[in-house]
mmCIF file of C-alpha atoms and ligand atoms in Angstrom:
data_model
loop_
_atom_site.group_PDB
_atom_site.id
_atom_site.type_symbol
_atom_site.label_atom_id
_atom_site.label_comp_id
_atom_site.label_asym_id
_atom_site.label_seq_id
_atom_site.Cartn_x
_atom_site.Cartn_y
_atom_site.Cartn_z
ATOM 1 C CA MET A 25 -28.438 25.992 10.779
ATOM 2 C CA LEU A 26 -26.925 22.419 9.637
ATOM 3 C CA ASN A 27 -30.019 20.705 11.213
ATOM 4 C CA ASN A 28 -32.444 22.111 8.984
ATOM 5 C CA ILE A 29 -30.871 20.591 5.702
ATOM 6 C CA SER A 30 -32.333 17.397 4.469
ATOM 7 C CA ILE A 31 -30.483 14.075 5.659
ATOM 8 C CA ARG A 32 -30.822 12.756 2.471
ATOM 9 C CA ILE A 33 -28.340 15.810 1.278
ATOM 10 C CA ARG A 34 -26.158 15.466 4.860
ATOM 11 C CA PHE A 35 -26.333 11.542 3.911
ATOM 12 C CA ILE A 36 -24.593 12.281 0.194
ATOM 13 C CA PHE A 37 -22.395 14.365 1.405
ATOM 14 C CA VAL A 38 -20.975 12.135 4.876
ATOM 15 C CA LEU A 39 -20.348 9.421 1.643
ATOM 16 C CA LEU A 40 -18.303 11.389 -0.030
ATOM 17 C CA VAL A 41 -16.552 12.898 2.907
ATOM 18 C CA MET A 42 -15.697 9.086 3.840
ATOM 19 C CA LEU A 43 -14.297 8.609 0.436
ATOM 20 C CA VAL A 44 -11.601 10.640 1.532
ATOM 21 C CA PRO A 45 -9.950 8.774 4.131
ATOM 22 C CA ASN A 46 -10.897 5.336 2.135
ATOM 23 C CA GLY A 47 -8.701 6.569 -0.648
ATOM 24 C CA ALA A 48 -6.134 7.739 1.545
ATOM 25 C CA ALA A 49 -6.235 4.355 3.391
ATOM 26 C CA TYR A 50 -5.765 2.521 0.198
ATOM 27 C CA PHE A 51 -3.492 4.566 -1.304
ATOM 28 C CA SER A 52 -1.217 4.131 1.776
ATOM 29 C CA ILE A 53 -1.841 0.395 1.989
ATOM 30 C CA PHE A 54 -0.591 -0.104 -1.559
ATOM 31 C CA LYS A 55 2.126 2.189 -0.982
ATOM 32 C CA ASP A 56 3.103 0.309 1.920
ATOM 33 C CA VAL A 57 2.582 -3.394 0.055
ATOM 34 C CA TYR A 58 5.153 -2.098 -3.120
ATOM 35 C CA GLU A 59 7.637 -0.879 -1.049
ATOM 36 C CA GLU A 60 7.910 -4.131 0.896
ATOM 37 C CA GLU A 61 7.447 -5.609 -2.376
ATOM 38 C CA LEU A 62 10.520 -3.838 -3.747
ATOM 39 C CA ARG A 63 12.244 -4.757 -0.513
ATOM 40 C CA ASN A 64 12.048 -8.214 -0.882
ATOM 41 C CA GLN A 65 13.228 -8.127 -4.203
ATOM 42 C CA ALA A 66 16.185 -6.382 -2.960
ATOM 43 C CA ARG A 67 16.495 -8.951 -0.182
ATOM 44 C CA ILE A 68 16.496 -11.741 -2.782
ATOM 45 C CA VAL A 69 19.371 -10.411 -4.785
ATOM 46 C CA VAL A 70 21.636 -9.527 -1.620
ATOM 47 C CA ASN A 71 20.686 -13.693 -0.845
ATOM 48 C CA ASN A 72 21.360 -14.692 -3.852
ATOM 49 C CA VAL A 73 25.144 -12.258 -3.970
ATOM 50 C CA GLU A 74 25.712 -13.857 -0.265
ATOM 51 C CA SER A 75 25.198 -17.483 -1.616
ATOM 52 C CA PHE A 76 27.374 -17.108 -4.526
ATOM 53 C CA SER A 77 30.403 -15.230 -2.375
ATOM 54 C CA ALA A 78 29.830 -18.249 0.069
ATOM 55 C CA TRP A 79 30.173 -20.693 -2.821
ATOM 56 C CA VAL A 80 33.583 -19.109 -3.945
ATOM 57 C CA ASN A 81 34.560 -19.176 -0.312
ATOM 58 C CA ASN A 82 33.631 -22.999 0.084
ATOM 59 C CA ASN A 83 35.651 -23.734 -2.543
ATOM 60 C CA GLY A 84 38.651 -21.852 -1.789
ATOM 61 C CA GLY A 85 38.282 -19.411 -4.353
ATOM 62 C CA VAL A 86 37.677 -20.272 -8.227
ATOM 63 C CA TRP A 87 40.113 -20.795 -10.767
ATOM 64 C CA VAL A 88 40.138 -19.761 -14.053
ATOM 65 C CA THR A 89 42.482 -19.891 -17.472
ATOM 66 C CA ASN A 90 41.879 -16.502 -18.744
ATOM 67 C CA ASP A 91 43.930 -14.016 -16.436
ATOM 68 C CA ARG A 92 42.119 -10.914 -16.962
ATOM 69 C CA SER A 93 41.957 -10.301 -13.309
ATOM 70 C CA TYR A 94 43.341 -12.163 -10.726
ATOM 71 C CA LEU A 95 44.909 -12.509 -7.039
ATOM 72 C CA GLY A 96 46.475 -16.278 -7.504
ATOM 73 C CA HIS A 97 48.657 -17.716 -10.671
ATOM 74 C CA LYS A 98 49.820 -21.145 -10.883
ATOM 75 C CA SER A 99 51.602 -22.884 -14.129
ATOM 76 C CA LEU A 100 50.187 -26.186 -14.389
ATOM 77 C CA ILE A 101 51.086 -28.952 -16.438
ATOM 78 C CA ASP A 102 48.383 -30.762 -18.204
ATOM 79 C CA ALA A 103 48.568 -34.695 -17.613
ATOM 80 C CA ASP A 104 47.042 -35.951 -20.874
ATOM 81 C CA THR A 105 48.860 -33.759 -23.007
ATOM 82 C CA GLN A 106 51.902 -32.282 -21.106
ATOM 83 C CA GLU A 107 50.965 -28.801 -22.415
ATOM 84 C CA PRO A 108 51.518 -25.841 -19.632
ATOM 85 C CA ILE A 109 48.405 -24.264 -18.393
ATOM 86 C CA GLU A 110 48.356 -21.077 -16.462
ATOM 87 C CA MET A 111 45.589 -20.912 -14.164
ATOM 88 C CA TYR A 112 44.522 -17.776 -11.907
ATOM 89 C CA SER A 113 42.490 -17.403 -9.175
ATOM 90 C CA LYS A 114 39.490 -14.955 -7.620
ATOM 91 C CA ASN A 115 38.775 -14.581 -4.619
ATOM 92 C CA PRO A 116 34.983 -14.014 -2.949
ATOM 93 C CA ALA A 117 35.208 -10.440 -3.393
ATOM 94 C CA LEU A 118 36.469 -10.352 -7.056
ATOM 95 C CA ALA A 119 34.127 -13.307 -8.417
ATOM 96 C CA THR A 120 31.629 -11.531 -6.975
ATOM 97 C CA ARG A 121 32.483 -8.305 -9.058
ATOM 98 C CA GLU A 122 32.760 -10.004 -12.107
ATOM 99 C CA PHE A 123 29.277 -11.522 -11.597
ATOM 100 C CA SER A 124 27.711 -8.208 -10.833
ATOM 101 C CA GLU A 125 29.432 -6.685 -13.544
ATOM 102 C CA GLN A 126 28.085 -9.607 -15.714
ATOM 103 C CA ILE A 127 24.771 -9.046 -14.461
ATOM 104 C CA ALA A 128 24.827 -5.158 -15.121
ATOM 105 C CA LYS A 129 25.532 -5.988 -18.780
ATOM 106 C CA SER A 130 22.456 -8.036 -19.018
ATOM 107 C CA ASP A 131 18.749 -6.543 -19.097
ATOM 108 C CA SER A 132 18.256 -7.292 -15.780
ATOM 109 C CA PRO A 133 15.990 -4.960 -13.723
ATOM 110 C CA ALA A 134 18.332 -5.391 -10.925
ATOM 111 C CA THR A 135 21.801 -4.930 -10.110
ATOM 112 C CA PHE A 136 24.021 -5.070 -7.321
ATOM 113 C CA ARG A 137 27.950 -4.431 -6.173
ATOM 114 C CA MET A 138 29.777 -4.671 -2.979
ATOM 115 C CA THR A 139 31.570 -1.529 -1.714
ATOM 116 C CA SER A 140 33.442 0.281 0.985
ATOM 117 C CA GLU A 141 34.564 3.606 1.889
ATOM 118 C CA ASN A 142 37.554 1.919 2.471
ATOM 119 C CA TYR A 143 38.219 0.031 -0.913
ATOM 120 C CA MET A 144 40.859 -2.168 -2.591
ATOM 121 C CA ASN A 145 39.561 -1.925 -6.032
ATOM 122 C CA PRO A 146 38.680 2.164 -7.141
ATOM 123 C CA LYS A 147 35.857 0.093 -9.330
ATOM 124 C CA ASN A 148 34.291 -0.539 -5.890
ATOM 125 C CA LYS A 149 34.038 3.138 -4.804
ATOM 126 C CA PRO A 150 30.793 4.232 -3.282
ATOM 127 C CA ASP A 151 28.743 6.345 -4.753
ATOM 128 C CA ALA A 152 26.195 8.814 -3.032
ATOM 129 C CA PHE A 153 23.590 6.669 -1.672
ATOM 130 C CA GLU A 154 26.220 4.203 -0.675
ATOM 131 C CA SER A 155 28.470 6.649 1.224
ATOM 132 C CA GLU A 156 25.093 7.820 2.856
ATOM 133 C CA ALA A 157 23.989 3.866 3.439
ATOM 134 C CA ILE A 158 27.610 2.727 4.787
ATOM 135 C CA THR A 159 27.081 6.070 7.619
ATOM 136 C CA ALA A 160 23.901 5.315 8.457
ATOM 137 C CA LEU A 161 24.454 1.397 8.894
ATOM 138 C CA ASP A 162 28.422 1.813 10.872
ATOM 139 C CA GLY A 163 27.808 1.499 14.446
ATOM 140 C CA ASN A 164 24.376 0.869 14.114
ATOM 141 C CA ILE A 165 22.023 -1.584 14.962
ATOM 142 C CA ASN A 166 20.032 -1.155 11.292
ATOM 143 C CA THR A 167 20.078 -4.249 8.712
ATOM 144 C CA GLU A 168 19.248 -2.524 6.120
ATOM 145 C CA TYR A 169 18.850 0.889 4.526
ATOM 146 C CA TYR A 170 16.866 1.887 1.553
ATOM 147 C CA LYS A 171 15.414 4.808 -0.679
ATOM 148 C CA MET A 172 14.086 5.406 -3.908
ATOM 149 C CA VAL A 173 16.763 7.522 -5.722
ATOM 150 C CA ASP A 174 16.229 9.087 -9.065
ATOM 151 C CA GLY A 175 13.446 6.348 -9.449
ATOM 152 C CA ASN A 176 15.305 3.563 -9.043
ATOM 153 C CA TYR A 177 14.941 1.654 -5.761
ATOM 154 C CA ARG A 178 18.416 1.720 -4.005
ATOM 155 C CA TYR A 179 19.097 -0.796 -0.964
ATOM 156 C CA ALA A 180 21.972 -1.756 1.026
ATOM 157 C CA LYS A 181 23.021 -4.502 3.365
ATOM 158 C CA PRO A 182 26.106 -4.489 5.434
ATOM 159 C CA VAL A 183 28.818 -6.585 5.251
ATOM 160 C CA PHE A 184 31.131 -7.212 8.522
ATOM 161 C CA HIS A 185 34.700 -8.282 9.192
ATOM 162 C CA LYS A 186 35.428 -11.870 10.434
ATOM 163 C CA GLU A 187 39.095 -13.027 11.471
ATOM 164 C CA GLY A 188 39.584 -14.946 7.803
ATOM 165 C CA CYS A 189 38.720 -11.540 6.042
ATOM 166 C CA LEU A 190 42.017 -9.653 8.326
ATOM 167 C CA ARG A 191 44.323 -11.615 6.140
ATOM 168 C CA CYS A 192 43.635 -9.423 3.545
ATOM 169 C CA HIS A 193 41.975 -6.110 5.052
ATOM 170 C CA GLY A 194 44.106 -6.231 8.119
ATOM 171 C CA VAL A 195 47.632 -4.550 8.413
ATOM 172 C CA ARG A 196 48.522 -4.193 4.861
ATOM 173 C CA GLU A 197 52.263 -5.142 5.592
ATOM 174 C CA ASP A 198 50.691 -8.161 6.697
ATOM 175 C CA ALA A 199 48.637 -9.194 3.446
ATOM 176 C CA PRO A 200 49.424 -11.486 0.982
ATOM 177 C CA GLN A 201 52.020 -10.573 -1.908
ATOM 178 C CA ALA A 202 49.002 -10.909 -4.450
ATOM 179 C CA VAL A 203 46.688 -8.486 -2.937
ATOM 180 C CA LEU A 204 49.512 -5.973 -2.636
ATOM 181 C CA ASP A 205 50.628 -6.465 -6.584
ATOM 182 C CA PHE A 206 46.856 -6.171 -7.076
ATOM 183 C CA PRO A 207 46.318 -3.785 -10.224
ATOM 184 C CA ASN A 208 45.060 -0.352 -8.917
ATOM 185 C CA LEU A 209 44.690 -1.199 -5.480
ATOM 186 C CA HIS A 210 43.747 1.902 -3.399
ATOM 187 C CA ASP A 211 43.399 0.614 0.110
ATOM 188 C CA GLY A 212 41.193 -1.649 2.029
ATOM 189 C CA PHE A 213 43.276 -2.244 5.126
ATOM 190 C CA ASN A 214 43.648 -1.343 8.512
ATOM 191 C CA PHE A 215 40.155 -3.228 9.257
ATOM 192 C CA LYS A 216 39.396 -5.279 12.815
ATOM 193 C CA VAL A 217 37.297 -8.319 13.345
ATOM 194 C CA GLY A 218 33.431 -6.799 13.603
ATOM 195 C CA ASP A 219 33.877 -3.422 11.761
ATOM 196 C CA LEU A 220 31.325 -2.837 8.961
ATOM 197 C CA ALA A 221 33.470 -3.869 5.863
ATOM 198 C CA GLY A 222 30.980 -1.865 3.289
ATOM 199 C CA VAL A 223 27.778 -3.043 1.995
ATOM 200 C CA ILE A 224 26.157 -5.260 -0.732
ATOM 201 C CA SER A 225 24.549 -2.571 -2.755
ATOM 202 C CA VAL A 226 21.411 -3.589 -4.725
ATOM 203 C CA LYS A 227 19.461 -1.013 -7.172
ATOM 204 C CA LEU A 228 16.213 -2.276 -8.993
ATOM 205 C CA LYS A 229 14.786 -0.008 -11.681
ATOM 206 C CA THR A 230 11.297 0.732 -11.203
ATOM 207 C CA VAL A 231 8.545 3.047 -12.747
ATOM 208 C CA SER A 232 7.635 5.948 -10.496
ATOM 209 C CA PHE A 233 4.768 4.571 -7.566
ATOM 210 C CA THR A 234 2.128 7.283 -9.425
ATOM 211 C CA THR A 235 2.699 5.175 -12.721
ATOM 212 C CA ARG A 236 2.634 2.121 -10.894
ATOM 213 C CA LEU A 237 -0.486 3.113 -8.912
ATOM 214 C CA THR A 238 -2.209 4.611 -12.282
ATOM 215 C CA ASN A 239 -1.212 0.928 -14.055
ATOM 216 C CA VAL A 240 -2.769 -1.174 -11.031
ATOM 217 C CA LEU A 241 -5.475 1.166 -10.688
ATOM 218 C CA LEU A 242 -6.361 0.272 -15.103
ATOM 219 C CA GLY A 243 -6.064 -2.928 -14.480
ATOM 220 C CA SER A 244 -8.096 -3.011 -11.358
ATOM 221 C CA LEU A 245 -11.505 -1.597 -12.812
ATOM 222 C CA LEU A 246 -13.455 -4.417 -11.759
ATOM 223 C CA GLU A 247 -12.443 -4.110 -8.372
ATOM 224 C CA ILE A 248 -12.717 -0.101 -8.463
ATOM 225 C CA GLY A 249 -16.558 -1.176 -9.515
ATOM 226 C CA LEU A 250 -16.829 -3.450 -6.917
ATOM 227 C CA ILE A 251 -16.012 -1.042 -4.148
ATOM 228 C CA ALA A 252 -18.259 1.497 -6.093
ATOM 229 C CA LEU A 253 -20.734 -1.056 -6.007
ATOM 230 C CA SER A 254 -20.838 -1.467 -2.201
ATOM 231 C CA PHE A 255 -21.008 2.587 -1.460
ATOM 232 C CA ILE A 256 -24.121 2.182 -3.946
ATOM 233 C CA LEU A 257 -25.663 -0.668 -1.794
ATOM 234 C CA VAL A 258 -25.249 1.668 1.091
ATOM 235 C CA LEU A 259 -26.752 4.426 -0.489
ATOM 236 C CA TRP A 260 -29.649 2.121 -2.136
ATOM 237 C CA PHE A 261 -30.536 0.812 1.580
ATOM 238 C CA VAL A 262 -30.627 3.875 3.477
ATOM 239 C CA TRP A 263 -32.211 5.951 0.763
ATOM 240 C CA GLY A 264 -34.485 3.415 -0.304
ATOM 241 C CA LEU A 265 -35.670 1.548 2.918
ATOM 242 C CA ILE A 266 -35.162 4.959 5.617
ATOM 243 C CA LEU A 267 -34.946 8.390 4.142
ATOM 244 C CA LYS A 268 -37.526 7.610 1.018
ATOM 245 C CA PRO A 269 -40.604 6.091 3.352
ATOM 246 C CA ILE A 270 -39.833 8.606 6.079
ATOM 247 C CA ASN A 271 -40.283 11.504 3.347
ATOM 248 C CA LYS A 272 -43.211 9.972 2.388
ATOM 249 C CA LEU A 273 -44.450 9.516 5.794
ATOM 250 C CA SER A 274 -43.934 13.478 6.735
ATOM 251 C CA THR A 275 -45.748 14.175 3.472
ATOM 252 C CA VAL A 276 -48.692 12.142 4.870
ATOM 253 C CA ALA A 277 -48.466 13.875 8.529
ATOM 254 C CA ASP A 278 -48.426 17.082 7.109
ATOM 255 C CA SER A 279 -51.447 16.779 5.026
ATOM 256 C CA VAL A 280 -53.133 15.497 8.054
ATOM 257 C CA SER A 281 -52.277 18.313 9.810
ATOM 258 C CA LYS A 282 -53.711 20.700 7.206
ATOM 259 C CA GLY A 283 -56.636 18.684 6.772
ATOM 260 C CA LEU A 284 -56.006 17.354 3.654
ATOM 261 C CA HIS A 285 -57.351 14.271 2.187
ATOM 262 C CA SER A 286 -53.688 11.857 1.398
ATOM 263 C CA ASP A 287 -53.401 8.308 1.015
ATOM 264 C CA LEU A 288 -51.275 6.161 2.964
ATOM 265 C CA ASN A 289 -51.468 2.021 2.035
ATOM 266 C CA THR A 290 -50.728 -0.101 4.989
ATOM 267 C CA ASN A 291 -52.239 -2.968 3.305
ATOM 268 C CA ASN A 292 -49.013 -5.163 2.775
ATOM 269 C CA ILE A 293 -47.905 -4.485 6.677
ATOM 270 C CA LYS A 294 -48.238 -7.256 9.206
ATOM 271 C CA ASP A 295 -49.366 -5.667 12.578
ATOM 272 C CA SER A 296 -45.992 -7.856 14.352
ATOM 273 C CA THR A 297 -43.720 -6.640 12.192
ATOM 274 C CA ASN A 298 -40.198 -5.316 13.245
ATOM 275 C CA ASN A 299 -39.315 -2.985 10.882
ATOM 276 C CA GLU A 300 -39.011 0.204 12.370
ATOM 277 C CA VAL A 301 -40.594 2.540 9.421
ATOM 278 C CA TYR A 302 -43.285 0.301 9.146
ATOM 279 C CA LYS A 303 -44.246 0.431 12.661
ATOM 280 C CA LEU A 304 -44.204 4.381 12.395
ATOM 281 C CA THR A 305 -46.304 3.913 9.214
ATOM 282 C CA LEU A 306 -48.835 1.845 10.883
ATOM 283 C CA ALA A 307 -48.775 4.562 14.092
ATOM 284 C CA LEU A 308 -48.886 7.392 11.464
ATOM 285 C CA SER A 309 -51.997 5.480 10.167
ATOM 286 C CA ARG A 310 -53.898 4.930 13.473
ATOM 287 C CA LEU A 311 -53.132 8.545 14.031
ATOM 288 C CA LYS A 312 -54.770 9.244 11.020
ATOM 289 C CA ASN A 313 -57.610 7.036 11.015
ATOM 290 C CA SER A 314 -58.487 8.402 14.740
ATOM 291 C CA TYR A 315 -57.991 12.009 13.114
ATOM 292 C CA GLU A 316 -60.242 11.591 10.205
ATOM 293 C CA TYR A 317 -63.002 9.820 12.428
ATOM 294 C CA THR A 318 -62.911 12.566 14.884
ATOM 295 C CA ALA A 319 -62.670 15.621 12.066
ATOM 296 C CA ASP A 320 -65.602 13.598 10.187
ATOM 297 C CA LYS A 321 -67.763 13.273 13.419
ATOM 298 C CA TYR A 322 -66.586 16.649 14.026
ATOM 299 C CA SER A 323 -68.277 18.311 11.176
ATOM 300 C CA LYS A 324 -71.180 16.356 10.927
ATOM 301 C CA THR A 325 -72.154 17.122 14.534
ATOM 302 C CA LYS A 326 -71.760 20.475 13.193
ATOM 303 C CA ALA A 327 -73.692 20.326 10.334
ATOM 304 C CA ILE A 328 -77.045 18.758 12.773
ATOM 305 C CA ILE A 329 -76.735 22.070 14.757
ATOM 306 C CA GLU A 330 -76.268 24.315 11.626
ATOM 307 C CA LYS A 331 -79.319 22.367 10.303
ATOM 308 C CA ALA A 332 -81.083 22.723 13.884
ATOM 309 C CA LYS A 333 -80.330 26.251 14.244
ATOM 310 C CA ARG A 334 -81.703 27.108 10.885
ATOM 311 C CA LYS A 335 -84.959 25.219 11.151
ATOM 312 C CA LYS A 336 -85.348 27.340 14.772
ATOM 313 C CA GLN A 337 -84.879 30.762 12.591
ATOM 314 C CA GLU A 338 -87.339 29.585 10.125
ATOM 315 C CA ARG A 339 -90.065 28.669 12.743
ATOM 316 C CA LYS A 340 -88.853 32.069 14.528
ATOM 317 C CA ASN A 341 -89.637 33.818 10.807
ATOM 318 C CA LYS A 342 -93.204 32.231 10.456
ATOM 319 C CA GLU A 343 -94.270 33.339 13.967
ATOM 320 C CA GLY A 344 -93.080 36.674 13.473
HETATM 321 C C1 HEC B 22 42.528 -12.917 -0.029
HETATM 322 C C2 HEC B 22 42.351 -11.967 0.168
HETATM 323 C C3 HEC B 22 40.671 -11.580 0.566
HETATM 324 C C4 HEC B 22 40.338 -11.661 1.629
HETATM 325 C C5 HEC B 22 40.718 -13.403 2.582
HETATM 326 C C6 HEC B 22 39.151 -11.077 1.750
HETATM 327 N N1 HEC B 22 39.246 -10.164 0.608
HETATM 328 FE FE1 HEC B 22 37.571 -8.413 0.345
HETATM 329 N N2 HEC B 22 38.869 -7.668 -1.304
HETATM 330 C C7 HEC B 22 39.920 -8.796 -1.519
HETATM 331 C C8 HEC B 22 40.075 -8.265 -2.708
HETATM 332 C C9 HEC B 22 41.382 -8.173 -4.160
HETATM 333 C C10 HEC B 22 39.135 -7.254 -3.153
HETATM 334 C C11 HEC B 22 38.672 -6.232 -4.695
HETATM 335 C C12 HEC B 22 38.260 -6.796 -5.442
HETATM 336 C C13 HEC B 22 37.656 -6.629 -6.633
HETATM 337 O O1 HEC B 22 38.806 -6.588 -7.830
HETATM 338 O O2 HEC B 22 36.672 -6.222 -6.504
HETATM 339 C C14 HEC B 22 38.448 -6.949 -1.816
HETATM 340 C C15 HEC B 22 36.792 -6.497 -2.066
HETATM 341 C C16 HEC B 22 36.070 -6.515 -0.645
HETATM 342 C C17 HEC B 22 35.233 -5.444 -0.611
HETATM 343 C C18 HEC B 22 34.837 -4.835 -1.761
HETATM 344 C C19 HEC B 22 35.323 -3.159 -1.291
HETATM 345 C C20 HEC B 22 36.789 -3.365 -1.822
HETATM 346 O O3 HEC B 22 37.275 -3.382 -0.902
HETATM 347 O O4 HEC B 22 37.183 -3.142 -2.913
HETATM 348 C C21 HEC B 22 34.616 -5.749 0.951
HETATM 349 C C22 HEC B 22 33.207 -4.869 0.913
HETATM 350 C C23 HEC B 22 35.431 -7.014 1.430
HETATM 351 N N3 HEC B 22 36.154 -7.285 0.159
HETATM 352 C C24 HEC B 22 34.920 -8.058 2.337
HETATM 353 C C25 HEC B 22 35.386 -8.749 2.679
HETATM 354 C C26 HEC B 22 35.080 -9.261 3.713
HETATM 355 C C27 HEC B 22 33.759 -9.195 4.531
HETATM 356 C C28 HEC B 22 36.000 -10.746 3.631
HETATM 357 C C29 HEC B 22 35.555 -12.050 4.666
HETATM 358 C C30 HEC B 22 34.438 -12.821 4.638
HETATM 359 C C31 HEC B 22 37.123 -10.383 2.685
HETATM 360 N N4 HEC B 22 36.685 -9.097 1.985
HETATM 361 C C32 HEC B 22 38.139 -11.201 2.829
HETATM 362 C C33 HEC B 22 40.697 -9.373 -1.239
HETATM 363 C C34 HEC B 22 40.347 -10.254 -0.092
#
């Protein structure tokens, strides 16, 4: 059945069918690139958080003059004025939380926080995604966890307890008084070295993948045009250089077979051509010429015989 359908029609059909896997492949590649890009943005945020936390840690904590939230407190005397100054200290986790709260207040599309299932500060209580990430990362070889949640890209990287951390996060009774006095202290103790302390959780506000895709497609009309052009090029090649000439040759062959006259121009074709369609044209032309020559000879001979027959008949009639 299908074999009788014109190759031209089938070729267009194949091209259209080809668009489907091609479209699916482009879609999938773009989605991968998009997600990889989001992941990289989240990794950069985590990197900044870790660096900031390390900076606070390397400086033995930071000392500030406001008493909003602190772990240590010292009253100092200004050497110049002899006035008392109250200084308050923040450890890396506390400074990092305040840093994250500052960023959350800004219009940054990327926010972050440090959170744990067993937390000291109730403000660090994990949300549903973070709990899921902590479960997935605990005791697991995975080094990151991510997914889209309500149109946001959520990403989590595990943080593990080291020896120095247990001074505050180990046995509760051994913790510094400043930690035990921490307002709203919830828990956050009884960790051991190597335990999963929690995660650095990043939230990226994103537009949905389809919106992003539409924007990219609208901004890439030139590139889409180029893809369409490459399809047209293939179509033109197969159509113009193969299918159309073959169609012409089959019309000529059809006419010749029915004894009808038909033109086949081979003037521009060299005998030494490598073009397969031209070779076929030359072969058909030779076939057509020898057929027409034979047919011509045949009709001339036939005419002579007819004439001779007629003369013979006329002679017979006269004699009779
Ligand atoms: C000087 C005591 C101290 C040390 C040392 C310490 N932390 Fe903390 N940690 C805290 C306090 C206090 C908080 C709560 C900070 C806040 O207000 O968000 C906290 C919070 C955290 C949190 C967020 C969840 C929670 O418990 O509220 C994580 C995760 C964390 N620390 C991990 C670590 C790791 C890992 C180390 C070692 C590299 C470490 N901490 C060292 C005191 C400490």
